[in-house]
PDB file of C-alpha atoms in Angstrom:
ATOM      1  CA  ASP A  11     151.199  83.246 141.123  1.00 62.00           C
ATOM      2  CA  ALA A  12     148.964  81.418 143.633  1.00 80.00           C
ATOM      3  CA  GLY A  13     148.314  84.400 145.429  1.00 93.00           C
ATOM      4  CA  VAL A  14     148.069  84.314 149.418  1.00 96.00           C
ATOM      5  CA  ILE A  15     146.623  81.025 150.319  1.00 97.00           C
ATOM      6  CA  GLN A  16     144.256  81.188 153.954  1.00 98.00           C
ATOM      7  CA  SER A  17     142.843  78.144 155.121  1.00 96.00           C
ATOM      8  CA  PRO A  18     139.763  77.340 156.595  1.00 97.00           C
ATOM      9  CA  ARG A  19     137.632  79.404 154.745  1.00 96.00           C
ATOM     10  CA  HIS A  20     134.699  78.862 157.066  1.00 97.00           C
ATOM     11  CA  GLU A  21     134.724  77.876 160.422  1.00 96.00           C
ATOM     12  CA  VAL A  22     132.093  77.498 163.062  1.00 97.00           C
ATOM     13  CA  THR A  23     132.948  76.634 166.983  1.00 97.00           C
ATOM     14  CA  GLU A  24     131.645  76.578 169.804  1.00 97.00           C
ATOM     15  CA  MET A  25     132.672  78.772 172.652  1.00 97.00           C
ATOM     16  CA  GLY A  26     136.005  77.864 174.476  1.00 97.00           C
ATOM     17  CA  GLN A  27     137.238  75.861 171.567  1.00 97.00           C
ATOM     18  CA  GLU A  28     140.609  76.464 169.959  1.00 97.00           C
ATOM     19  CA  VAL A  29     140.548  78.025 166.576  1.00 98.00           C
ATOM     20  CA  THR A  30     143.857  78.218 164.216  1.00 98.00           C
ATOM     21  CA  LEU A  31     143.860  79.581 161.006  1.00 98.00           C
ATOM     22  CA  ARG A  32     146.564  79.182 158.373  1.00 98.00           C
ATOM     23  CA  CYS A  33     148.235  81.156 155.849  1.00 98.00           C
ATOM     24  CA  LYS A  34     150.407  80.417 152.839  1.00 98.00           C
ATOM     25  CA  PRO A  35     151.880  83.793 152.160  1.00 97.00           C
ATOM     26  CA  ILE A  36     152.836  84.823 148.077  1.00 95.00           C
ATOM     27  CA  SER A  37     156.256  82.933 147.277  1.00 93.00           C
ATOM     28  CA  GLY A  38     159.209  85.822 147.889  1.00 91.00           C
ATOM     29  CA  HIS A  39     157.425  87.872 150.429  1.00 92.00           C
ATOM     30  CA  ASP A  40     159.173  88.878 153.259  1.00 91.00           C
ATOM     31  CA  TYR A  41     155.923  91.092 154.789  1.00 93.00           C
ATOM     32  CA  LEU A  42     152.922  89.023 156.641  1.00 96.00           C
ATOM     33  CA  PHE A  43     150.030  90.691 157.807  1.00 96.00           C
ATOM     34  CA  TRP A  44     147.234  89.148 160.091  1.00 97.00           C
ATOM     35  CA  TYR A  45     144.105  91.477 159.856  1.00 97.00           C
ATOM     36  CA  ARG A  46     140.375  91.449 161.057  1.00 97.00           C
ATOM     37  CA  GLN A  47     137.414  92.425 159.572  1.00 96.00           C
ATOM     38  CA  THR A  48     134.068  93.390 161.417  1.00 94.00           C
ATOM     39  CA  MET A  49     131.244  95.566 160.507  1.00 89.00           C
ATOM     40  CA  MET A  50     131.681  97.475 163.774  1.00 87.00           C
ATOM     41  CA  ARG A  51     135.825  98.208 163.558  1.00 88.00           C
ATOM     42  CA  GLY A  52     136.428  97.726 159.917  1.00 91.00           C
ATOM     43  CA  LEU A  53     139.966  96.185 158.897  1.00 94.00           C
ATOM     44  CA  GLU A  54     141.814  96.373 161.834  1.00 94.00           C
ATOM     45  CA  LEU A  55     145.610  94.903 161.984  1.00 94.00           C
ATOM     46  CA  LEU A  56     146.351  92.367 164.419  1.00 96.00           C
ATOM     47  CA  ILE A  57     150.028  91.596 163.931  1.00 96.00           C
ATOM     48  CA  TYR A  58     152.995  91.516 161.490  1.00 95.00           C
ATOM     49  CA  PHE A  59     156.226  89.730 160.416  1.00 96.00           C
ATOM     50  CA  ASN A  60     159.260  90.657 158.593  1.00 93.00           C
ATOM     51  CA  ASN A  61     161.614  87.961 157.647  1.00 94.00           C
ATOM     52  CA  ASN A  62     159.665  85.190 160.008  1.00 96.00           C
ATOM     53  CA  VAL A  63     160.282  87.740 163.001  1.00 96.00           C
ATOM     54  CA  PRO A  64     156.843  89.640 164.597  1.00 96.00           C
ATOM     55  CA  ILE A  65     157.265  93.161 164.024  1.00 93.00           C
ATOM     56  CA  ASP A  66     154.335  94.806 165.869  1.00 92.00           C
ATOM     57  CA  ASP A  67     151.651  92.820 167.651  1.00 93.00           C
ATOM     58  CA  SER A  68     149.785  96.029 169.477  1.00 92.00           C
ATOM     59  CA  GLY A  69     146.825  95.097 167.396  1.00 92.00           C
ATOM     60  CA  MET A  70     146.535  91.456 169.268  1.00 95.00           C
ATOM     61  CA  PRO A  71     143.331  92.038 170.997  1.00 87.00           C
ATOM     62  CA  GLU A  72     144.287  89.840 174.172  1.00 84.00           C
ATOM     63  CA  ASP A  73     146.407  86.869 175.375  1.00 90.00           C
ATOM     64  CA  ARG A  74     144.282  84.796 173.678  1.00 95.00           C
ATOM     65  CA  PHE A  75     145.715  85.337 170.570  1.00 97.00           C
ATOM     66  CA  SER A  76     148.641  84.178 169.123  1.00 97.00           C
ATOM     67  CA  ALA A  77     150.165  84.053 166.100  1.00 98.00           C
ATOM     68  CA  LYS A  78     153.390  82.242 164.786  1.00 97.00           C
ATOM     69  CA  MET A  79     155.643  82.366 161.796  1.00 97.00           C
ATOM     70  CA  PRO A  80     157.918  79.309 161.846  1.00 97.00           C
ATOM     71  CA  ASN A  81     159.072  79.273 158.161  1.00 95.00           C
ATOM     72  CA  ALA A  82     158.295  82.358 155.361  1.00 95.00           C
ATOM     73  CA  SER A  83     155.841  79.939 153.738  1.00 95.00           C
ATOM     74  CA  PHE A  84     153.605  79.541 156.884  1.00 96.00           C
ATOM     75  CA  SER A  85     151.820  81.386 159.232  1.00 98.00           C
ATOM     76  CA  THR A  86     149.065  80.489 161.873  1.00 98.00           C
ATOM     77  CA  LEU A  87     147.178  82.780 164.133  1.00 98.00           C
ATOM     78  CA  LYS A  88     145.567  80.996 167.259  1.00 98.00           C
ATOM     79  CA  ILE A  89     142.607  81.869 169.287  1.00 97.00           C
ATOM     80  CA  GLN A  90     142.159  79.803 172.384  1.00 96.00           C
ATOM     81  CA  PRO A  91     139.714  79.877 174.263  1.00 96.00           C
ATOM     82  CA  SER A  92     137.393  81.708 171.333  1.00 96.00           C
ATOM     83  CA  GLU A  93     134.853  83.747 172.511  1.00 96.00           C
ATOM     84  CA  PRO A  94     131.724  84.826 170.236  1.00 96.00           C
ATOM     85  CA  ARG A  95     132.912  88.579 170.015  1.00 95.00           C
ATOM     86  CA  ASP A  96     135.970  86.955 167.786  1.00 96.00           C
ATOM     87  CA  SER A  97     133.323  86.335 165.317  1.00 97.00           C
ATOM     88  CA  ALA A  98     134.925  88.145 162.282  1.00 97.00           C
ATOM     89  CA  VAL A  99     136.215  87.913 158.684  1.00 98.00           C
ATOM     90  CA  TYR A 100     140.418  87.049 159.391  1.00 98.00           C
ATOM     91  CA  PHE A 101     142.705  88.405 156.323  1.00 98.00           C
ATOM     92  CA  CYS A 102     145.875  87.131 155.645  1.00 98.00           C
ATOM     93  CA  ALA A 103     147.916  89.500 153.735  1.00 96.00           C
ATOM     94  CA  SER A 104     152.003  89.568 152.381  1.00 95.00           C
ATOM     95  CA  ARG A 105     154.047  91.900 150.217  1.00 91.00           C
ATOM     96  CA  THR A 106     157.688  92.316 149.341  1.00 86.00           C
ATOM     97  CA  THR A 107     160.226  94.553 149.454  1.00 76.00           C
ATOM     98  CA  GLU A 108     162.344  94.018 146.365  1.00 67.00           C
ATOM     99  CA  THR A 109     160.408  95.555 143.769  1.00 61.00           C
ATOM    100  CA  SER A 110     158.667  99.211 144.023  1.00 57.00           C
ATOM    101  CA  GLY A 111     155.520 100.340 145.135  1.00 62.00           C
ATOM    102  CA  ASN A 112     154.115  98.733 148.435  1.00 71.00           C
ATOM    103  CA  THR A 113     151.289  96.356 147.291  1.00 83.00           C
ATOM    104  CA  ILE A 114     149.606  94.287 149.993  1.00 90.00           C
ATOM    105  CA  TYR A 115     148.499  91.466 148.499  1.00 93.00           C
ATOM    106  CA  PHE A 116     145.122  90.017 150.527  1.00 96.00           C
ATOM    107  CA  GLY A 117     143.900  86.129 150.846  1.00 96.00           C
ATOM    108  CA  GLU A 118     140.177  85.635 150.533  1.00 95.00           C
ATOM    109  CA  GLY A 119     139.852  85.616 154.236  1.00 97.00           C
ATOM    110  CA  SER A 120     138.862  83.017 156.880  1.00 98.00           C
ATOM    111  CA  TRP A 121     135.109  83.471 157.937  1.00 97.00           C
ATOM    112  CA  LEU A 122     134.974  82.672 161.424  1.00 98.00           C
ATOM    113  CA  THR A 123     131.781  82.237 163.608  1.00 97.00           C
ATOM    114  CA  VAL A 124     131.764  81.731 167.531  1.00 97.00           C
ATOM    115  CA  VAL A 125     128.866  80.473 168.709  1.00 97.00           C
TER     116      VAL A 125
ATOM    117  CA  GLN B  27     139.719 111.911 166.841  1.00 71.00           C
ATOM    118  CA  LYS B  28     140.031 108.611 164.453  1.00 80.00           C
ATOM    119  CA  GLU B  29     143.127 108.487 162.667  1.00 90.00           C
ATOM    120  CA  VAL B  30     141.150 107.688 159.312  1.00 94.00           C
ATOM    121  CA  GLU B  31     137.547 108.982 158.786  1.00 94.00           C
ATOM    122  CA  GLN B  32     135.712 107.543 155.571  1.00 93.00           C
ATOM    123  CA  ASP B  33     132.400 108.943 154.451  1.00 84.00           C
ATOM    124  CA  PRO B  34     130.402 105.277 155.321  1.00 75.00           C
ATOM    125  CA  GLY B  35     127.683 105.444 152.778  1.00 80.00           C
ATOM    126  CA  PRO B  36     126.100 102.834 151.405  1.00 89.00           C
ATOM    127  CA  LEU B  37     125.939 105.009 148.052  1.00 94.00           C
ATOM    128  CA  SER B  38     123.577 104.133 145.629  1.00 96.00           C
ATOM    129  CA  VAL B  39     124.043 105.995 142.011  1.00 96.00           C
ATOM    130  CA  PRO B  40     122.622 104.901 138.523  1.00 97.00           C
ATOM    131  CA  GLU B  41     124.727 103.217 135.451  1.00 97.00           C
ATOM    132  CA  GLY B  42     127.137 106.061 134.252  1.00 97.00           C
ATOM    133  CA  ALA B  43     127.126 108.448 136.929  1.00 97.00           C
ATOM    134  CA  ILE B  44     130.369 109.885 138.485  1.00 97.00           C
ATOM    135  CA  VAL B  45     131.065 108.879 142.032  1.00 96.00           C
ATOM    136  CA  SER B  46     133.181 110.495 144.501  1.00 96.00           C
ATOM    137  CA  LEU B  47     134.634 108.989 147.575  1.00 96.00           C
ATOM    138  CA  ASN B  48     136.612 110.589 150.225  1.00 95.00           C
ATOM    139  CA  CYS B  49     139.027 110.265 153.059  1.00 96.00           C
ATOM    140  CA  THR B  50     140.408 112.212 155.629  1.00 96.00           C
ATOM    141  CA  TYR B  51     143.287 111.276 157.794  1.00 95.00           C
ATOM    142  CA  SER B  52     145.257 112.893 160.753  1.00 94.00           C
ATOM    143  CA  ASN B  53     148.285 111.172 161.008  1.00 91.00           C
ATOM    144  CA  SER B  54     151.170 113.336 159.284  1.00 90.00           C
ATOM    145  CA  ALA B  55     153.866 110.470 158.844  1.00 89.00           C
ATOM    146  CA  PHE B  56     151.429 108.787 156.305  1.00 91.00           C
ATOM    147  CA  GLN B  57     153.129 109.030 153.194  1.00 89.00           C
ATOM    148  CA  TYR B  58     151.982 106.413 150.729  1.00 91.00           C
ATOM    149  CA  PHE B  59     147.747 106.710 149.319  1.00 93.00           C
ATOM    150  CA  MET B  60     145.827 103.947 148.535  1.00 94.00           C
ATOM    151  CA  TRP B  61     142.563 102.800 147.405  1.00 96.00           C
ATOM    152  CA  TYR B  62     141.422  99.294 147.753  1.00 96.00           C
ATOM    153  CA  ARG B  63     138.602  97.128 146.488  1.00 97.00           C
ATOM    154  CA  GLN B  64     136.452  94.693 148.194  1.00 96.00           C
ATOM    155  CA  TYR B  65     133.631  92.547 146.125  1.00 96.00           C
ATOM    156  CA  SER B  66     131.392  90.865 148.939  1.00 93.00           C
ATOM    157  CA  ARG B  67     132.907  88.214 150.459  1.00 92.00           C
ATOM    158  CA  LYS B  68     136.552  88.738 148.793  1.00 94.00           C
ATOM    159  CA  GLY B  69     139.749  90.151 150.267  1.00 95.00           C
ATOM    160  CA  PRO B  70     140.394  93.742 149.403  1.00 96.00           C
ATOM    161  CA  GLU B  71     142.326  94.003 146.039  1.00 95.00           C
ATOM    162  CA  LEU B  72     144.430  97.177 145.421  1.00 93.00           C
ATOM    163  CA  LEU B  73     143.084  99.895 143.136  1.00 94.00           C
ATOM    164  CA  MET B  74     145.159 102.595 142.766  1.00 92.00           C
ATOM    165  CA  TYR B  75     148.314 103.814 144.469  1.00 90.00           C
ATOM    166  CA  THR B  76     149.887 107.164 144.957  1.00 89.00           C
ATOM    167  CA  TYR B  77     152.527 108.741 146.666  1.00 85.00           C
ATOM    168  CA  SER B  78     152.135 112.715 145.651  1.00 86.00           C
ATOM    169  CA  SER B  79     149.926 115.160 146.520  1.00 88.00           C
ATOM    170  CA  GLY B  80     147.915 115.466 142.491  1.00 91.00           C
ATOM    171  CA  ASN B  81     145.727 112.929 140.693  1.00 92.00           C
ATOM    172  CA  LYS B  82     146.717 110.035 139.206  1.00 93.00           C
ATOM    173  CA  GLU B  83     144.481 108.229 136.455  1.00 95.00           C
ATOM    174  CA  ASP B  84     143.914 105.024 135.551  1.00 93.00           C
ATOM    175  CA  GLY B  85     141.066 104.330 133.044  1.00 96.00           C
ATOM    176  CA  ARG B  86     137.700 105.346 134.652  1.00 97.00           C
ATOM    177  CA  PHE B  87     139.661 105.831 137.749  1.00 97.00           C
ATOM    178  CA  THR B  88     140.728 109.000 139.279  1.00 97.00           C
ATOM    179  CA  ALA B  89     142.926 109.290 142.780  1.00 96.00           C
ATOM    180  CA  GLN B  90     143.301 112.560 144.148  1.00 96.00           C
ATOM    181  CA  VAL B  91     145.458 113.069 147.348  1.00 95.00           C
ATOM    182  CA  ASP B  92     146.130 116.671 149.421  1.00 94.00           C
ATOM    183  CA  LYS B  93     148.485 116.595 151.676  1.00 93.00           C
ATOM    184  CA  SER B  94     148.047 119.865 152.949  1.00 93.00           C
ATOM    185  CA  SER B  95     144.367 119.380 153.566  1.00 94.00           C
ATOM    186  CA  LYS B  96     145.060 115.660 154.576  1.00 94.00           C
ATOM    187  CA  TYR B  97     142.209 114.721 152.331  1.00 94.00           C
ATOM    188  CA  ILE B  98     142.063 111.913 149.419  1.00 96.00           C
ATOM    189  CA  SER B  99     139.284 111.152 147.128  1.00 96.00           C
ATOM    190  CA  LEU B 100     138.645 108.511 144.732  1.00 97.00           C
ATOM    191  CA  PHE B 101     136.909 109.435 141.654  1.00 97.00           C
ATOM    192  CA  ILE B 102     134.928 106.915 139.335  1.00 97.00           C
ATOM    193  CA  ARG B 103     133.612 107.530 135.701  1.00 97.00           C
ATOM    194  CA  ASP B 104     131.163 106.262 134.204  1.00 97.00           C
ATOM    195  CA  SER B 105     130.243 103.682 136.559  1.00 97.00           C
ATOM    196  CA  GLN B 106     129.209 100.413 135.811  1.00 97.00           C
ATOM    197  CA  PRO B 107     127.340  97.806 137.735  1.00 97.00           C
ATOM    198  CA  SER B 108     130.526  95.555 138.141  1.00 96.00           C
ATOM    199  CA  ASP B 109     132.358  98.581 139.951  1.00 97.00           C
ATOM    200  CA  SER B 110     129.439  97.873 142.992  1.00 97.00           C
ATOM    201  CA  ALA B 111     131.807  96.638 145.824  1.00 97.00           C
ATOM    202  CA  THR B 112     132.945  98.283 149.333  1.00 96.00           C
ATOM    203  CA  TYR B 113     135.615 100.822 148.645  1.00 97.00           C
ATOM    204  CA  LEU B 114     138.141 101.594 151.509  1.00 97.00           C
ATOM    205  CA  CYS B 115     141.029 104.468 151.917  1.00 96.00           C
ATOM    206  CA  ALA B 116     144.753 102.681 152.938  1.00 95.00           C
ATOM    207  CA  PHE B 117     147.590 105.226 154.543  1.00 94.00           C
ATOM    208  CA  MET B 118     150.967 104.036 154.960  1.00 90.00           C
ATOM    209  CA  ASP B 119     153.307 105.670 156.378  1.00 84.00           C
ATOM    210  CA  THR B 120     157.175 105.425 155.887  1.00 76.00           C
ATOM    211  CA  GLY B 121     158.126 103.090 159.547  1.00 74.00           C
ATOM    212  CA  ARG B 122     155.506 101.133 160.074  1.00 68.00           C
ATOM    213  CA  ARG B 123     154.749  98.835 157.063  1.00 75.00           C
ATOM    214  CA  ALA B 124     151.704  97.910 157.859  1.00 84.00           C
ATOM    215  CA  LEU B 125     148.440  99.636 156.335  1.00 90.00           C
ATOM    216  CA  THR B 126     146.010 101.654 158.141  1.00 93.00           C
ATOM    217  CA  PHE B 127     142.319 101.459 156.775  1.00 94.00           C
ATOM    218  CA  GLY B 128     139.301 103.488 156.623  1.00 94.00           C
ATOM    219  CA  SER B 129     136.233 102.116 157.313  1.00 93.00           C
ATOM    220  CA  GLY B 130     135.102 101.749 153.763  1.00 94.00           C
ATOM    221  CA  THR B 131     132.189 103.042 151.554  1.00 95.00           C
ATOM    222  CA  ARG B 132     129.774 100.644 149.786  1.00 94.00           C
ATOM    223  CA  LEU B 133     128.918 101.257 146.440  1.00 96.00           C
ATOM    224  CA  GLN B 134     125.945 100.062 144.687  1.00 96.00           C
ATOM    225  CA  VAL B 135     125.789 101.182 140.869  1.00 97.00           C
ATOM    226  CA  GLN B 136     122.153 100.292 139.514  1.00 95.00           C
ATOM    227  CA  PRO B 137     121.997  99.182 136.009  1.00 93.00           C
TER     228      PRO B 137
END
């Protein structure tokens, strides 16, 4: 299996610009998660979906952040407008409830720098 | 009080040493306990998973859970330079299907 695929791997953008991060979960997985990792705050859950429906978005920092999952194989996390404090690594992850265990598989991350 | 507390490290040990990594938690709803390993510039990967108090062994790794004290540990025997990474404890409750992570402990094993 190809694993969770994220793009872009690296993004440098100017403050005020729109940023779109993309994720393809593992085929057959019914949960998708977006996490953000910073030195100060560690790994924080932003939002997660079950069967393409947002379940918990309480971790989304503010209205500048939005996430969508139009189908089972694609999700986006959008930041508009971006700010320097949004600089972080954004991870997408997925899991399935069809097999035993609760393993969540992570992508390689999207490294975002806002200058 | 934070929901999860993890010893921050960094921890530097010589090759062959026994390493102990620890986390405490306050949420009684946590029922699944995991350790993830994260190499530099990579995503976290699952190392150990358990749902009951006691010990679980996998090769050089032992995960220990004490639900009564709300304390989990990961032991690494005969540590190797390839074990150098950040280790994150992670927790899941039965209602919410997402993981709550500790802040991570950076481990460096010196050859």
